[in-house]
């Protein structure tokens, strides 16, 4: 099915193995978004490469998240049991072994598509589904807005509490980014931030200098600054966020790489995750009818 835009741009549905995706091509860019999870797996400005890392071993199977791009962790991040009671209370017992929530394996719908002279904007919504209610009984509904141009990618996860009571979730835009060499990759903007080290008994530490990678890294930075810079051997990227009180930095390194699905043993050398989030004590609390937006904006220098 083709969704016509102007003569210079088009948007159509394609199949990738078991999954359906929206493929957009514009004079300034191209992109691919899986309907499962509203997962952006490719954003390629004109004459450039994909800004996002996508596993060469990616599998497009129903009910399983594809490794790469920007998976949406919602309405909880990480292991359910690691979440505060106000988040855990809405997760049904049969869902408590599911990592990173249910949104990334549910079928979203393309609900809005708009072309601008400088790019494209798409909105995806997660229709209320029986399956969802068997796994989670919260009252917050999400929408995902993706805005793209020749030198920017903006992703906004918009949460609205439809209920008559306060509601809580944890969430992350789990962004996979490429690098030519993880050992020559640095993240600036987290200096002196406090972080929880998921690999060291979830104890709290203070970041000294830029973030570099010499071992498995799985850290949740608290009250992170809204602007970070990623430096890799081939490109530098500004990472700006609003509505985010947590930043997760992850690289699986050698041993975990051997246990990960859809991941070659040496892939850790060529990727990292910088995740725009609200997790642990900084999870999202919404009053009745309140709306909150978690927004990530990537631009290259
Ligand atoms: O965001 C970091 C993390 O929670 C890691 O602990 C690791 O589990 C990663 O997410 C990937 O999770 P996934 O379920 O996509 O394999």
XYZ file of C-alpha atoms and ligand atoms in Angstrom:
317
model
C 0.000 0.000 0.000
C 1.501 3.305 -0.974
C 0.897 6.501 0.968
C 1.418 9.192 -1.621
C 3.210 12.366 -0.753
C 4.499 14.734 -3.390
C 6.073 13.497 -6.595
C 9.477 13.792 -4.955
C 8.793 11.723 -1.841
C 6.975 8.518 -1.102
C 6.030 6.282 1.765
C 5.061 2.643 1.372
C 4.584 -0.494 3.419
C 7.171 -3.229 2.915
C 7.691 -6.669 4.416
C 10.848 -7.723 6.240
C 10.406 -11.445 6.865
C 7.494 -11.720 9.366
C 7.283 -7.980 10.015
C 5.709 -5.051 8.204
C 7.543 -1.750 7.980
C 6.996 1.767 6.701
C 9.650 2.809 4.183
C 9.963 6.525 3.463
C 12.101 8.128 0.776
C 12.496 11.900 0.505
C 15.005 13.881 -1.569
C 16.877 14.631 1.670
C 16.660 11.287 3.463
C 15.315 7.758 3.719
C 14.064 5.833 6.741
C 12.537 2.505 7.752
C 10.219 2.035 10.734
C 8.924 -1.387 11.824
C 5.234 -1.339 12.750
C 6.135 -3.808 15.498
C 7.286 -1.542 18.280
C 7.191 1.564 16.035
C 10.911 0.799 15.866
C 13.013 3.107 13.714
C 15.765 0.860 12.318
C 17.198 3.117 9.639
C 17.621 6.870 9.232
C 19.888 7.778 6.304
C 20.277 11.419 5.249
C 21.202 12.007 1.600
C 24.779 10.903 0.763
C 25.311 9.519 4.264
C 25.149 6.133 6.008
C 22.519 4.954 8.517
C 22.895 7.072 11.652
C 21.680 4.086 13.692
C 23.426 0.766 14.341
C 21.472 -2.277 13.143
C 22.702 -5.821 13.712
C 23.771 -7.682 10.587
C 22.158 -10.666 12.328
C 18.848 -8.837 12.858
C 15.838 -11.179 12.790
C 12.421 -9.821 11.810
C 10.128 -12.132 13.787
C 6.752 -11.413 15.376
C 6.955 -10.977 19.131
C 10.723 -10.424 19.306
C 12.444 -7.031 19.328
C 14.931 -6.430 16.496
C 18.417 -5.575 17.753
C 19.286 -2.116 16.601
C 17.786 1.237 15.711
C 15.682 2.735 18.511
C 13.622 0.104 20.404
C 11.036 1.661 22.733
C 11.235 0.366 26.294
C 7.725 1.027 27.678
C 5.798 0.946 30.044
C 8.754 -0.333 32.016
C 12.549 -0.372 31.557
C 14.786 -3.336 32.291
C 13.656 -6.168 34.560
C 10.164 -5.528 35.993
C 11.359 -6.347 39.512
C 13.982 -3.591 39.335
C 11.183 -1.016 39.024
C 9.618 0.932 41.915
C 6.314 -0.419 43.328
C 4.228 2.276 41.617
C 5.449 0.955 38.236
C 5.536 -2.732 39.199
C 1.930 -2.631 40.509
C 0.554 -2.287 36.962
C 2.596 -5.183 35.530
C 0.709 -8.479 35.561
C 2.587 -11.489 37.102
C 2.750 -13.258 33.718
C 4.634 -10.252 32.263
C 7.190 -9.807 35.018
C 9.870 -11.822 33.227
C 9.642 -9.611 30.115
C 12.560 -7.157 29.922
C 11.919 -3.607 28.698
C 8.127 -3.744 28.705
C 5.661 -4.743 25.992
C 5.582 -1.809 23.516
C 8.526 -3.043 21.443
C 6.746 -6.285 20.499
C 3.263 -4.847 19.998
C 1.842 -3.745 16.632
C 1.646 0.050 16.324
C -0.231 1.967 13.627
C 0.948 4.821 11.438
C -1.576 7.473 12.445
C -0.103 10.601 10.821
C 2.288 11.375 8.009
C 3.363 14.821 6.871
C 5.933 15.995 4.364
C 7.789 19.250 4.813
C 10.099 20.873 2.295
C 12.894 20.087 4.765
C 11.849 16.569 5.688
C 9.159 14.282 7.002
C 7.148 13.721 10.169
C 5.433 10.476 11.134
C 3.293 9.623 14.158
C 2.614 6.106 15.415
C 0.033 5.074 17.984
C -0.384 1.897 20.010
C -4.042 0.807 19.759
C -5.568 -0.522 22.997
C -5.409 -4.299 22.645
C -6.635 -7.249 24.728
C -3.096 -8.683 24.806
C -1.796 -5.471 26.286
C -4.362 -5.647 29.095
C -3.379 -9.231 29.930
C 0.178 -8.056 30.547
C -0.218 -4.535 31.909
C -3.138 -2.641 33.466
C -1.859 0.933 33.442
C -3.842 3.931 32.165
C -1.101 5.716 30.205
C -1.259 5.649 26.403
C 1.766 6.395 24.183
C 2.256 8.051 20.834
C 5.550 8.200 18.964
C 6.423 11.155 16.782
C 9.436 10.951 14.441
C 10.640 14.115 12.722
C 13.489 13.859 10.195
C 15.519 16.291 8.100
C 18.819 16.375 6.233
C 20.788 16.785 9.449
C 18.446 15.952 12.301
C 16.488 13.065 13.745
C 13.971 13.831 16.480
C 12.004 11.142 18.331
C 9.308 12.058 20.860
C 7.470 9.538 23.044
C 4.284 11.272 24.205
C 2.595 9.763 27.276
C -0.956 10.664 28.292
C -2.624 9.449 31.476
C -6.216 8.634 30.468
C -7.144 7.516 33.992
C -8.702 9.161 37.039
C -5.733 8.229 39.283
C -1.991 9.016 39.274
C -0.074 6.555 37.074
C 3.618 5.643 36.842
C 5.807 4.073 34.157
C 9.502 3.806 33.373
C 10.662 4.275 29.783
C 13.634 4.565 27.454
C 14.406 5.305 23.828
C 17.028 2.526 23.585
C 19.145 4.085 20.841
C 21.850 1.964 19.157
C 24.619 4.032 17.543
C 27.536 2.883 15.332
C 31.237 3.460 15.842
C 34.283 2.296 13.918
C 36.077 1.478 17.181
C 34.508 1.476 20.648
C 37.959 2.004 22.174
C 38.248 5.330 20.333
C 34.764 6.492 21.321
C 33.948 9.052 24.018
C 30.776 10.622 25.417
C 31.044 14.177 26.766
C 28.426 15.909 28.902
C 28.107 13.407 31.737
C 31.134 14.634 33.672
C 30.524 14.677 37.455
C 27.072 13.055 37.003
C 26.067 10.376 39.475
C 25.328 6.972 37.978
C 24.038 3.604 39.148
C 26.313 0.787 37.971
C 24.131 -2.201 37.019
C 27.301 -4.310 36.932
C 28.524 -3.349 40.404
C 25.668 -4.206 42.726
C 23.628 -1.209 41.534
C 25.825 1.047 43.640
C 26.114 4.766 42.947
C 29.302 6.358 41.562
C 30.401 9.746 40.171
C 31.525 10.072 36.543
C 35.130 11.209 36.232
C 35.786 12.901 32.895
C 34.327 11.693 29.593
C 32.690 8.264 29.350
C 35.052 5.811 27.608
C 34.780 2.063 27.032
C 37.290 -0.533 28.243
C 34.916 -3.219 29.595
C 31.218 -4.145 29.742
C 29.354 -0.957 30.583
C 25.788 -0.732 31.889
C 25.176 2.514 33.738
C 22.147 4.632 34.574
C 23.105 8.301 34.889
C 20.779 10.392 37.015
C 19.732 13.993 36.335
C 21.875 13.878 33.231
C 22.390 17.128 31.378
C 20.140 17.706 28.349
C 23.080 17.884 25.939
C 25.771 15.262 25.331
C 28.329 14.873 22.558
C 29.373 11.551 21.078
C 32.828 11.411 19.483
C 33.713 8.443 17.263
C 36.600 8.007 14.770
C 34.268 8.783 11.860
C 31.633 11.230 13.142
C 30.602 13.425 16.045
C 26.977 13.733 17.149
C 25.023 16.090 19.419
C 22.518 14.248 21.584
C 19.897 16.574 23.052
C 16.940 15.570 25.149
C 13.971 17.034 26.989
C 11.716 15.318 29.506
C 14.465 12.841 30.409
C 15.944 12.489 33.910
C 17.957 9.351 33.191
C 20.558 8.408 30.582
C 21.549 4.755 30.149
C 24.941 3.943 28.620
C 25.485 0.351 27.509
C 28.068 -1.747 25.765
C 27.999 -5.543 26.273
C 31.748 -6.067 25.658
C 33.210 -9.526 25.099
C 31.418 -11.998 27.372
C 27.880 -10.631 27.155
C 28.231 -10.341 23.365
C 28.507 -14.128 23.278
C 25.125 -14.458 25.046
C 23.141 -11.841 23.155
C 20.626 -12.708 20.449
C 21.041 -11.176 16.979
C 24.579 -10.095 17.846
C 27.971 -11.233 16.501
C 30.711 -11.862 19.071
C 32.688 -8.850 17.820
C 29.743 -6.489 17.372
C 30.511 -4.780 20.697
C 33.479 -3.129 18.952
C 31.177 -1.325 16.514
C 28.240 -0.105 18.609
C 27.072 1.535 21.802
C 23.700 2.464 23.296
C 22.906 5.926 24.618
C 19.384 5.716 25.989
C 17.141 8.693 26.719
C 15.058 7.551 29.664
C 13.138 7.981 32.901
C 13.941 4.978 35.099
C 14.446 3.852 38.759
C 13.786 6.757 41.136
C 13.406 9.032 38.091
C 10.509 7.033 36.616
C 7.588 8.997 35.178
C 4.651 9.892 37.412
C 1.569 11.372 35.725
C -1.447 12.917 37.373
C -4.879 12.168 35.876
C -5.148 13.527 32.280
C -1.537 14.779 32.428
C 0.676 14.481 29.323
C 4.501 14.181 29.253
C 6.922 14.050 26.320
C 10.284 12.242 26.325
C 12.223 13.745 23.434
C 15.549 12.904 21.795
C 17.172 15.015 19.059
C 20.262 13.829 17.170
C 22.302 16.130 14.932
C 25.741 15.557 13.403
C 28.487 18.142 13.593
O 19.849 -0.716 28.377
C 20.809 -1.630 28.796
C 20.151 -2.993 28.928
O 19.199 -2.993 29.959
C 21.235 -4.032 29.165
O 21.251 -4.482 30.490
C 20.894 -5.131 28.144
O 19.987 -6.040 28.696
C 20.296 -4.285 27.028
O 19.470 -3.356 27.714
C 19.628 -5.050 25.913
O 18.441 -5.626 26.355
P 17.627 -6.565 25.290
O 16.459 -7.069 26.059
O 17.222 -5.666 24.134
O 18.598 -7.612 24.842
